[in-house]
mmCIF file of C-alpha atoms in Angstrom:
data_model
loop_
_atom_site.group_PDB
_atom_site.id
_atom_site.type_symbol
_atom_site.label_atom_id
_atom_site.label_comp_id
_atom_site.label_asym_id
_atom_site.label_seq_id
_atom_site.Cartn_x
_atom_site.Cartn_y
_atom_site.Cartn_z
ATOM 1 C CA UNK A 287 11.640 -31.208 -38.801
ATOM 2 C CA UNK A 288 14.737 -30.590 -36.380
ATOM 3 C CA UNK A 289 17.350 -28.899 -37.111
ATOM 4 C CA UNK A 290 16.087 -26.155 -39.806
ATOM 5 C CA UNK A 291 15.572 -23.107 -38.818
ATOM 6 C CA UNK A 292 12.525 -20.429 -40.416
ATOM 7 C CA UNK A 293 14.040 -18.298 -43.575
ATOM 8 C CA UNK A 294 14.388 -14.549 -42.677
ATOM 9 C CA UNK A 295 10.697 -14.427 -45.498
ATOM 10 C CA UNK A 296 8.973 -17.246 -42.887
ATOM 11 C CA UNK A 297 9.975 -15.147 -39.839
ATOM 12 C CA UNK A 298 8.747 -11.611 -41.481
ATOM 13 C CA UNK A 299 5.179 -13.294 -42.880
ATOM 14 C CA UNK A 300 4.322 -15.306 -39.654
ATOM 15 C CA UNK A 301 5.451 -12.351 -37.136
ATOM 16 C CA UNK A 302 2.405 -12.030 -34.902
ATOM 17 C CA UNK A 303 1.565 -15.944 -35.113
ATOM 18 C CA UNK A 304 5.272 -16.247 -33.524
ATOM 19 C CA UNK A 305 4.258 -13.771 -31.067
ATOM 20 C CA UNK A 306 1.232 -16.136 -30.096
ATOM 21 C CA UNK A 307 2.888 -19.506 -29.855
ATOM 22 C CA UNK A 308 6.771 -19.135 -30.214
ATOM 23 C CA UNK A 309 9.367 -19.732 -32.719
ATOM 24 C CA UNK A 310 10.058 -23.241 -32.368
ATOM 25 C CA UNK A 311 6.489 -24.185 -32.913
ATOM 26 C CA UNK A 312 6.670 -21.884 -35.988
ATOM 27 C CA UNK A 313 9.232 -23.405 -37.134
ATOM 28 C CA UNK A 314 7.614 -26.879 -36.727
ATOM 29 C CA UNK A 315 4.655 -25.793 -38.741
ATOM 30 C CA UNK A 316 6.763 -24.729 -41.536
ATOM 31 C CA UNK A 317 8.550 -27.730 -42.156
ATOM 32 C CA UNK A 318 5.489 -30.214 -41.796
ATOM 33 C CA UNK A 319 3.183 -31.665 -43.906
ATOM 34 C CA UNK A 320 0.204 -32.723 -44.178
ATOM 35 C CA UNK A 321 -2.516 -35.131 -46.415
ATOM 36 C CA UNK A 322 -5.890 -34.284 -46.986
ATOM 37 C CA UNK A 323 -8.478 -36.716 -48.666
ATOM 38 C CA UNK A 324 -11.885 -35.521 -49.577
ATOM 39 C CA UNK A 325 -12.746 -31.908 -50.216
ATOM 40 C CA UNK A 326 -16.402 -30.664 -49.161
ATOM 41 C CA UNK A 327 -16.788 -27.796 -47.461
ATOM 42 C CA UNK A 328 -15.491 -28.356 -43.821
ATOM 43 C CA UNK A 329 -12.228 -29.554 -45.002
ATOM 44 C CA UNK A 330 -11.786 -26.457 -47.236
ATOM 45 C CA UNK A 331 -12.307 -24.452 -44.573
ATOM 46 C CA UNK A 332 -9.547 -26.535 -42.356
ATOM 47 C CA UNK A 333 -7.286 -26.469 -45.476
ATOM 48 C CA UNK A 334 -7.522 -22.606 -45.720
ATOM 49 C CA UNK A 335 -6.703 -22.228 -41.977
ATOM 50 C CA UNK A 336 -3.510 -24.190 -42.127
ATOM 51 C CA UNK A 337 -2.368 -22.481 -45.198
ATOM 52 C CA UNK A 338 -2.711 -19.182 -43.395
ATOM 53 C CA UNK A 339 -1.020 -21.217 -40.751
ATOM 54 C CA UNK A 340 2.081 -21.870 -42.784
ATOM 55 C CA UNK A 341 2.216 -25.659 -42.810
ATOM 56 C CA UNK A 342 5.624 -26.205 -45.071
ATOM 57 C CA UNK A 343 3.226 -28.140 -47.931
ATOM 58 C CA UNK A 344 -0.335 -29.281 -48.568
ATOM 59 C CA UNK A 345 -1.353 -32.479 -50.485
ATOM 60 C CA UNK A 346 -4.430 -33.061 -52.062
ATOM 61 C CA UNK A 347 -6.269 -36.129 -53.440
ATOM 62 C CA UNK A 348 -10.020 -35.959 -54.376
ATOM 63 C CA UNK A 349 -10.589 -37.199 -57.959
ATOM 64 C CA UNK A 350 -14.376 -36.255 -58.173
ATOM 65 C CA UNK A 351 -15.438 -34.039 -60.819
ATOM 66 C CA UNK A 352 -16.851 -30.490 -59.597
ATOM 67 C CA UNK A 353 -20.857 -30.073 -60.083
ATOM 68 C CA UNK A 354 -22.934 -27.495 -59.219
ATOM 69 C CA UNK A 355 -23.449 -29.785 -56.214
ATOM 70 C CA UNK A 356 -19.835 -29.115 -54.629
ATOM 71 C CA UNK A 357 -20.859 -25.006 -54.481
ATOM 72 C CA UNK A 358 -22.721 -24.220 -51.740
ATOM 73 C CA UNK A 359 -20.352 -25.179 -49.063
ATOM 74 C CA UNK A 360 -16.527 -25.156 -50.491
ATOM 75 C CA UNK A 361 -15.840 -21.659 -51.221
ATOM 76 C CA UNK A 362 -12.626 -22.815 -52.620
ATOM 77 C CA UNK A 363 -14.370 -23.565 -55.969
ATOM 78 C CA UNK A 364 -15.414 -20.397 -57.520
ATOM 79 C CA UNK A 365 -18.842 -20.318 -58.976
ATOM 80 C CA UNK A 366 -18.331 -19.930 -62.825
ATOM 81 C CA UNK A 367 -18.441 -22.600 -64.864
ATOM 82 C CA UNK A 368 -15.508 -22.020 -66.840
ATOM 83 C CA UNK A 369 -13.173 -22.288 -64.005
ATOM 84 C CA UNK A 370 -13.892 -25.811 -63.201
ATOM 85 C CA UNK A 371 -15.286 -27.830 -66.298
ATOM 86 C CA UNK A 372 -13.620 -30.872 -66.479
ATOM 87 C CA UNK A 373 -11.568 -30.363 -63.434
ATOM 88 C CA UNK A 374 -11.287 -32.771 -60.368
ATOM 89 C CA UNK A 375 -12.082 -31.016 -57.155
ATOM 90 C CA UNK A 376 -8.151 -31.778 -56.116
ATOM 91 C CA UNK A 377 -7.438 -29.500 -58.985
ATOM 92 C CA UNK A 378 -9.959 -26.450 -58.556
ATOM 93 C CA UNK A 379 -8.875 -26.847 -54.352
ATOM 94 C CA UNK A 380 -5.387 -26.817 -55.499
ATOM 95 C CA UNK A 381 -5.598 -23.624 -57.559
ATOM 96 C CA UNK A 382 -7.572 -21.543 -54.986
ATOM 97 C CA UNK A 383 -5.657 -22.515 -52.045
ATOM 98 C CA UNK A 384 -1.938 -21.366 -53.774
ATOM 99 C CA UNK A 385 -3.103 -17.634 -53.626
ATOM 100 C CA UNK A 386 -3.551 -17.796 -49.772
ATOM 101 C CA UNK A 387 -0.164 -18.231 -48.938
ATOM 102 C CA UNK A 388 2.551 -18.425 -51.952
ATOM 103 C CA UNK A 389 4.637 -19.855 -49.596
ATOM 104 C CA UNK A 390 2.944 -22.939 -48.834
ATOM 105 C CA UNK A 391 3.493 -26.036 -51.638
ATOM 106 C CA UNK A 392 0.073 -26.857 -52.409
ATOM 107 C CA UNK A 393 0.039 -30.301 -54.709
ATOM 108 C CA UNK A 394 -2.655 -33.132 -56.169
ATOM 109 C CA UNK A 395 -2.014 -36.625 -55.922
ATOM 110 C CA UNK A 396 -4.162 -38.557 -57.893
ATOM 111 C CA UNK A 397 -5.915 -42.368 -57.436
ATOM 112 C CA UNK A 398 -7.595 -44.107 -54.731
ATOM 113 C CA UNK A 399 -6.340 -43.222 -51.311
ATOM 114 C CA UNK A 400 -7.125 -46.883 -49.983
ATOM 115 C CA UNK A 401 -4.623 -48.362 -52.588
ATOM 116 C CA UNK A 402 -1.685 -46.368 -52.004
ATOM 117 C CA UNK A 403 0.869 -48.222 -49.837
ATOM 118 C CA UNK A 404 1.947 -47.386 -46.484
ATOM 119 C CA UNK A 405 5.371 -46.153 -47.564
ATOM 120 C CA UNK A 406 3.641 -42.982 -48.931
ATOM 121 C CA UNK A 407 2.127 -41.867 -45.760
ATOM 122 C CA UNK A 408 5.652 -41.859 -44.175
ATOM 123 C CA UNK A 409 6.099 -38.640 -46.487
ATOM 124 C CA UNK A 410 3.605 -36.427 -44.101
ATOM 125 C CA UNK A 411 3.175 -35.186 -40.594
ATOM 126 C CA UNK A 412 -0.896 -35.371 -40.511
ATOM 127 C CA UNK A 413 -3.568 -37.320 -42.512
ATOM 128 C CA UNK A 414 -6.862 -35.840 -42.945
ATOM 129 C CA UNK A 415 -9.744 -37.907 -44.242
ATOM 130 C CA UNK A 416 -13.290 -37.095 -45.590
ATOM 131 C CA UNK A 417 -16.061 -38.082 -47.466
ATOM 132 C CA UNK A 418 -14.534 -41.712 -47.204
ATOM 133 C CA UNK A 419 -16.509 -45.074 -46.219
ATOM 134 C CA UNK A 420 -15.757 -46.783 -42.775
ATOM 135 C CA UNK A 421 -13.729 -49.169 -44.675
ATOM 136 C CA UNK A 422 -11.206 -46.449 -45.565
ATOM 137 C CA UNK A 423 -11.397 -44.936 -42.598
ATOM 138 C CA UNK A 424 -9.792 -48.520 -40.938
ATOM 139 C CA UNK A 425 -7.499 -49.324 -43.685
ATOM 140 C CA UNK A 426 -6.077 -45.354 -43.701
ATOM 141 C CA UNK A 427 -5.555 -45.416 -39.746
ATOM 142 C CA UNK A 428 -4.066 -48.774 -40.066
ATOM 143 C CA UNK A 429 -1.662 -47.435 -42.323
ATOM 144 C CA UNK A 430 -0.368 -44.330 -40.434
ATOM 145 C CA UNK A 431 0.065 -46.816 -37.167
ATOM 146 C CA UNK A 432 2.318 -49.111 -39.540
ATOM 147 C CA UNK A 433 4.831 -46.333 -39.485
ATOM 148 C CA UNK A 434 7.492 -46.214 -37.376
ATOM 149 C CA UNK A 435 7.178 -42.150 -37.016
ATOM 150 C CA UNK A 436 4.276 -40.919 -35.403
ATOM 151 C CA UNK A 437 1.199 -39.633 -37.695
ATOM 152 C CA UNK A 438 -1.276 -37.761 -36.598
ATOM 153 C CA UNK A 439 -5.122 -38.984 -38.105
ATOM 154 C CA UNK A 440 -7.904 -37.068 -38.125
ATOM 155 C CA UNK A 441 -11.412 -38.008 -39.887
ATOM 156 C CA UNK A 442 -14.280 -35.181 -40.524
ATOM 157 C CA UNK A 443 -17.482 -35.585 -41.233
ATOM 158 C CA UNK A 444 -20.826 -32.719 -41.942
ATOM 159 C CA UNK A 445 -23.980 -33.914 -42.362
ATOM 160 C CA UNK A 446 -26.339 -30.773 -42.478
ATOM 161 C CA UNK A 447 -26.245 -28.714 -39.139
ATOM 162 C CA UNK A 448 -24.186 -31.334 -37.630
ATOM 163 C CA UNK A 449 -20.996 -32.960 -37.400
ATOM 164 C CA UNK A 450 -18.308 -35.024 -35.820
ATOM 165 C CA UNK A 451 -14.424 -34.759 -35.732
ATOM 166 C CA UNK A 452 -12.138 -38.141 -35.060
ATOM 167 C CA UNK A 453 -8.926 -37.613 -33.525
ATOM 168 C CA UNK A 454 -6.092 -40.510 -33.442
ATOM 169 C CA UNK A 455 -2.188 -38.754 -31.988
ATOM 170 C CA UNK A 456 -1.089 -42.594 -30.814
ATOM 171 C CA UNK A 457 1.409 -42.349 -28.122
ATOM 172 C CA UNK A 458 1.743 -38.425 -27.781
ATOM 173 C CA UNK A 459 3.352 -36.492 -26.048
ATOM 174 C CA UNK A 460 3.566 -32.893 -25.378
ATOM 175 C CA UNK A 461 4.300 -29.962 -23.143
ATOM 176 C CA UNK A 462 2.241 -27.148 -21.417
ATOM 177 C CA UNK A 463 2.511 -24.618 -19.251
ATOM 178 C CA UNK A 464 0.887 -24.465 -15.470
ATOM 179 C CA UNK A 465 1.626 -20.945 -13.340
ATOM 180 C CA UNK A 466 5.311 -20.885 -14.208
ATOM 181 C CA UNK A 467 6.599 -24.382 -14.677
ATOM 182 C CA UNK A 468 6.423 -26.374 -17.764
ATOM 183 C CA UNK A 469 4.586 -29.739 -17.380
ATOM 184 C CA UNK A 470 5.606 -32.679 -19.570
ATOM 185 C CA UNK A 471 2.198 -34.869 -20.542
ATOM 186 C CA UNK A 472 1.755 -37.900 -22.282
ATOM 187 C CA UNK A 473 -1.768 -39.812 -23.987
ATOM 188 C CA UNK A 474 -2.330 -42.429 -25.403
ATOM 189 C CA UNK A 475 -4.721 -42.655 -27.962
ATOM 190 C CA UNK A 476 -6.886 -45.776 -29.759
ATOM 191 C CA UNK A 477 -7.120 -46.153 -33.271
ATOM 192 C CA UNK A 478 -10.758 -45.710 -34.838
ATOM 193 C CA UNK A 479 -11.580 -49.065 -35.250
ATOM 194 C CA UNK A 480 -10.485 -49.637 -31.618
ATOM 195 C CA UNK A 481 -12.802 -46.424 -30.668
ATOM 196 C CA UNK A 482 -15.910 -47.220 -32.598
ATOM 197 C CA UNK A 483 -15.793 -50.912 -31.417
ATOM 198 C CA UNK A 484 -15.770 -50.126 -27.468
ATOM 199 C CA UNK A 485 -19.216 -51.823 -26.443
ATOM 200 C CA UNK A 486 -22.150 -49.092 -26.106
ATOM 201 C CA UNK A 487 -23.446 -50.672 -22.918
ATOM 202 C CA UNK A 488 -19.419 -49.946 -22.068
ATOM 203 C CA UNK A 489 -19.561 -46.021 -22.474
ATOM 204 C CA UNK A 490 -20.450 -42.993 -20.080
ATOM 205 C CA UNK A 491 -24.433 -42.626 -19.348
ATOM 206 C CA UNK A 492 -23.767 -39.281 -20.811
ATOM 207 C CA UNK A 493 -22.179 -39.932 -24.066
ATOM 208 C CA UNK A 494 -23.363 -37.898 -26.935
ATOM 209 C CA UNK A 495 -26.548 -38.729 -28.733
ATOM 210 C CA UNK A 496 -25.143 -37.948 -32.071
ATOM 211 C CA UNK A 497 -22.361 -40.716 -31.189
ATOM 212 C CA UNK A 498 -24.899 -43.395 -31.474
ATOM 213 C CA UNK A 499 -26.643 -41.559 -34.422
ATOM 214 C CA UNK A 500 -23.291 -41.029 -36.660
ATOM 215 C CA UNK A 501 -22.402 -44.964 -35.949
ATOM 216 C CA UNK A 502 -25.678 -45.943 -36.915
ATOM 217 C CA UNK A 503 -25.975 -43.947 -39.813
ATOM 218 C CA UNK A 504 -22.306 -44.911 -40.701
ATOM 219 C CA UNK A 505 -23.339 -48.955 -40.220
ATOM 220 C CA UNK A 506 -26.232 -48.321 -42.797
ATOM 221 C CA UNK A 507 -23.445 -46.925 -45.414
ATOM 222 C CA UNK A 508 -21.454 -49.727 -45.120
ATOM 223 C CA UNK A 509 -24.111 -52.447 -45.554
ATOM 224 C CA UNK A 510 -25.703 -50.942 -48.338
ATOM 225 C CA UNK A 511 -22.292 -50.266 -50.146
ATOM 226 C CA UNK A 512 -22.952 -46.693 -50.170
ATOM 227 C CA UNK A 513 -20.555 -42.949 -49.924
ATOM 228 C CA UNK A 514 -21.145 -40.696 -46.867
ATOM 229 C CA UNK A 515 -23.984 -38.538 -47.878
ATOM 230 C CA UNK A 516 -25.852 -40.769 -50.053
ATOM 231 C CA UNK A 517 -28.153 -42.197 -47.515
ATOM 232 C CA UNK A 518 -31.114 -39.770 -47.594
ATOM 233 C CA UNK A 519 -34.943 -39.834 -45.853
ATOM 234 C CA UNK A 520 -35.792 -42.424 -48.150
ATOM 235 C CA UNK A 521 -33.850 -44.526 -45.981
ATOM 236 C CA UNK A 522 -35.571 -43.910 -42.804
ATOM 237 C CA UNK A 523 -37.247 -47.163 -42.080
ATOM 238 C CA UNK A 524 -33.976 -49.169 -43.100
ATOM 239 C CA UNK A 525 -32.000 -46.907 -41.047
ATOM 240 C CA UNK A 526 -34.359 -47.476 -37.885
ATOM 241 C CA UNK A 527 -34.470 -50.769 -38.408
ATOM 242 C CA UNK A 528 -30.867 -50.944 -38.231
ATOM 243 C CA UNK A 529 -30.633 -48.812 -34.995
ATOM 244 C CA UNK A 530 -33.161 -51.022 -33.411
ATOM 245 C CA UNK A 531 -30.278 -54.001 -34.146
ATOM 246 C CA UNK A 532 -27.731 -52.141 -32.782
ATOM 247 C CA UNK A 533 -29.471 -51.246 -29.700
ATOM 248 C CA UNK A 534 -30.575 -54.667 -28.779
ATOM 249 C CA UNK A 535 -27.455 -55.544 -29.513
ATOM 250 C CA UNK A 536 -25.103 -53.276 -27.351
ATOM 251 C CA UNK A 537 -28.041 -53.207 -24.751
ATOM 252 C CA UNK A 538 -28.694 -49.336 -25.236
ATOM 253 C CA UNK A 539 -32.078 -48.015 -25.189
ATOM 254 C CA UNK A 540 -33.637 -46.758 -28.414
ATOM 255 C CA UNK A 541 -34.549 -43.260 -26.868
ATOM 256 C CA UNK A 542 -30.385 -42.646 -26.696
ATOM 257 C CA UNK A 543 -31.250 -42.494 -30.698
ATOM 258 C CA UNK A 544 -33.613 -40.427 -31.325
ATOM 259 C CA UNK A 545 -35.687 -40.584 -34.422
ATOM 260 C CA UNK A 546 -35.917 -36.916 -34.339
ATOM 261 C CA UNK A 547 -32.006 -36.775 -34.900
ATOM 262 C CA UNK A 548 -32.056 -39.456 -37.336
ATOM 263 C CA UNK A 549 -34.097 -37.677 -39.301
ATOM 264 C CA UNK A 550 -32.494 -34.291 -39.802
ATOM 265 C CA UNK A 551 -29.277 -36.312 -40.798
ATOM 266 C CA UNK A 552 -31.076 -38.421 -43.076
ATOM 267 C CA UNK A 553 -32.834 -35.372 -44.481
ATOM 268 C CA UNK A 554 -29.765 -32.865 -44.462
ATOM 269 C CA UNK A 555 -27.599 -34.139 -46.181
ATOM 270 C CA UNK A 556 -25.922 -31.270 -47.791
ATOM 271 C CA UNK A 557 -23.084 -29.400 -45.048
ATOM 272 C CA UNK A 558 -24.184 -26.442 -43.851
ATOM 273 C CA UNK A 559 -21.383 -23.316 -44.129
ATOM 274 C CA UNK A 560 -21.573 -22.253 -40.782
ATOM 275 C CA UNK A 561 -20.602 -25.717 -39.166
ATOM 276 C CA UNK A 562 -18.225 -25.972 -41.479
ATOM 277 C CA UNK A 563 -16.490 -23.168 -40.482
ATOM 278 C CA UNK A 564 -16.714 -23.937 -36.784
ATOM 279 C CA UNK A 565 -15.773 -27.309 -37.268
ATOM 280 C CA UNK A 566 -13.050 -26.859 -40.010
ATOM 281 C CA UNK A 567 -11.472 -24.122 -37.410
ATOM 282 C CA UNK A 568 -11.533 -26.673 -34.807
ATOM 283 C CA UNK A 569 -9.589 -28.989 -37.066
ATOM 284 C CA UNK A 570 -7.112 -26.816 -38.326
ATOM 285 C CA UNK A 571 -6.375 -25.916 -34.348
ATOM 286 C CA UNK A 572 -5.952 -29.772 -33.279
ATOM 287 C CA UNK A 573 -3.775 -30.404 -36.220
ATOM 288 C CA UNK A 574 -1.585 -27.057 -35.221
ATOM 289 C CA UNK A 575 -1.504 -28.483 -31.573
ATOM 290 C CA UNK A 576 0.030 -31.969 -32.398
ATOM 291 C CA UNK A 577 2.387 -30.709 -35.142
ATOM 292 C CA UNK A 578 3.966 -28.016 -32.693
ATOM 293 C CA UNK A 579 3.726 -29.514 -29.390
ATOM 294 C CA UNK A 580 2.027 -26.617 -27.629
ATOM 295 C CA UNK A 581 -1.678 -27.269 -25.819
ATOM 296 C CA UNK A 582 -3.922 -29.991 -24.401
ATOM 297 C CA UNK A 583 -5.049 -32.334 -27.918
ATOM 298 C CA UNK A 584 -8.628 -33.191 -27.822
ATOM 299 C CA UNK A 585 -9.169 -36.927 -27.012
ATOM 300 C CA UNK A 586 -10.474 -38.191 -29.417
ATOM 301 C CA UNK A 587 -14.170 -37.377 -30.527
ATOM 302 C CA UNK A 588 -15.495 -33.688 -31.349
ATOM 303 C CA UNK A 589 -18.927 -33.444 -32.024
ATOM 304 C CA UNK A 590 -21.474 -29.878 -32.643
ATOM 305 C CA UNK A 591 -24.866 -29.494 -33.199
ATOM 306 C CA UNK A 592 -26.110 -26.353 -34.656
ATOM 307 C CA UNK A 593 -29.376 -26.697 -33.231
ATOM 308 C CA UNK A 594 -28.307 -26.270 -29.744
ATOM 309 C CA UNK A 595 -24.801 -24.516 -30.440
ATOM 310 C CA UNK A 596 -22.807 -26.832 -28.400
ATOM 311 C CA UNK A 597 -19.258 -28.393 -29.011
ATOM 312 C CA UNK A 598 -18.769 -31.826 -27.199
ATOM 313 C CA UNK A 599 -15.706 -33.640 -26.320
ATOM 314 C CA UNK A 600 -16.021 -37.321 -25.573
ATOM 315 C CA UNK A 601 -12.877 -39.855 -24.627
ATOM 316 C CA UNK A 602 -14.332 -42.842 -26.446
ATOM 317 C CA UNK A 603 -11.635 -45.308 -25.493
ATOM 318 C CA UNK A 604 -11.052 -48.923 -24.160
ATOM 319 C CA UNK A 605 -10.217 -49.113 -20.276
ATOM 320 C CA UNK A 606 -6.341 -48.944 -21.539
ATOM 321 C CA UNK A 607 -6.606 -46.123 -23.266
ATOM 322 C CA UNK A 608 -8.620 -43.518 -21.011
ATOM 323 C CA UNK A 609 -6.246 -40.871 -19.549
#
């Protein structure tokens, strides 16, 4: 991204975001680009805000078909049926998202993410995943840390009135401002299988609830071979069953898990529009923030609940990696 410089067009359409954060980061933006796998509702929100942004191009890869069931929550997909039958959501996402800013290359790339080899993620700046199993999740980090550039991997997840926000920058470094002198920082980050693996017993007495209740819920997935949002309250007694393993396990205490909480995800599984947009906006903020170099990254979980209205940040990290 050194060396190129923002077209007289760039400099004239993002005026009063360079007045915010500066050329250079402008500049930045514009030439980056970034991946995005799995498109419900929070990540269209995310990919509309770093369109606006001006990211330099947007990738897309989601081969699902669009039902009535991706409506409620993606405004992307407009609700007529002759505008989508027959088309992947990649496709419908694709089409929407190319009127918000002509100047951003908006693209589909077709196939399973988890087979493509790690020579195509070299091509981009930022990998976004949703909607993906914890398998994918591993393999996808794996793949960005194979590279010898730096990129930056995010994972998203809405279930109902809450979700959770995964943030992996690797060795990053970046600059901010204190008073009048410019402060070089540095943090280094664990990958997600390294995050999700530190020992419960191992954490903060104060760590989120909805920690422990995404990694349960997440656990249950994987066993029964199943795609985020496809557990339901059907599953309750195989999901408690499950938490009561994982407890004993990690030595946690089953009221850190409460059934209460369990049970709305279980039950909601549809994302609901408002978290989506506060979440989504969240993303598209971090993802401006390591692509430019300008602000304090979150490190490296973001969780909200809409039933209390609060956003929590929680360092879930191995001894070695806590800054």
């Amino acid at each position: 991204m050194d060396g190129e410089e923002l077209t007289e067009q760039e400099t004239a359409l993002y005026d009063r975001q360079i007045r915010v954060w500066g050329a250079d980061a402008q500049r930045r933006l514009s030439k980056s680009h970034i991946l995005v796998c799995g498109l419900k509702g929070t990540v269209a929100e995310f990919c509309k805000n770093i369109v606006l942004a001006g990211v330099g191009s947007v990738t897309l890869v989601d081969d699902r078909v669009v039902t009535d069931e991706s409506l409620p929550a993606n405004f992307l997909i407009l609700p007529h049926e002759n505008h989508y039958n027959g088309k992947t959501l990649a496709e419908v996402c694709c089409d929407s998202l190319k009127e918000f800013n002509p100047m951003v290359h908006v693209a589909v790339e077709t196939g399973d993410i988890s087979t493509f080899g790690v020579e195509f993620f070299e091509k981009f700046d930022a990998v976004i995943i949703s909607c993906c199993s914890l398998g994918k999740k591993k393999l996808i980090n794996q793949k960005c840390r194979k590279l010898s550039k730096r990129v930056a991997f995010y994972t998203v997840e809405c279930r109902g009135s809450c979700g959770e926000m995964f943030v992996d920058l690797q060795d990053y470094k970046y600059s901010k401002k204190k008073l009048e002198e410019t402060i070089e920082c540095q943090i280094e980050y664990p990958s997600f299988e390294e995050a999700i693996s530190v020992p419960w017993r191992a954490l903060p007495r104060r760590v989120s609830k909805l920690y422990f209740a995404m990694r349960v819920i997440e656990q249950f997935e994987d066993v029964e071979g199943r795609n985020p949002g496809e557990t339901s309250i059907a599953d309750r007694l195989g999901v408690l069953k499950l938490r009561k393993e994982l407890c004993e396990t990690n030595s946690l205490d089953e009221s850190q898990i409460p059934d209460a909480l369990l049970e709305r995800l279980l039950t909601d599984t549809r994302e609901f529009p408002p978290v989506c947009a506060i979440i989504g906006g969240i993303l598209g903020q971090e993802v401006i923030k390591a692509i430019s170099g300008k602000g304090d990254p979150l490190k490296n979980f973001f969780f909200f609940d809409a039933m209390d209205g609060k956003g929590l940040i929680e360092d879930i990290s191995g001894p070695s990696a806590r800054s």
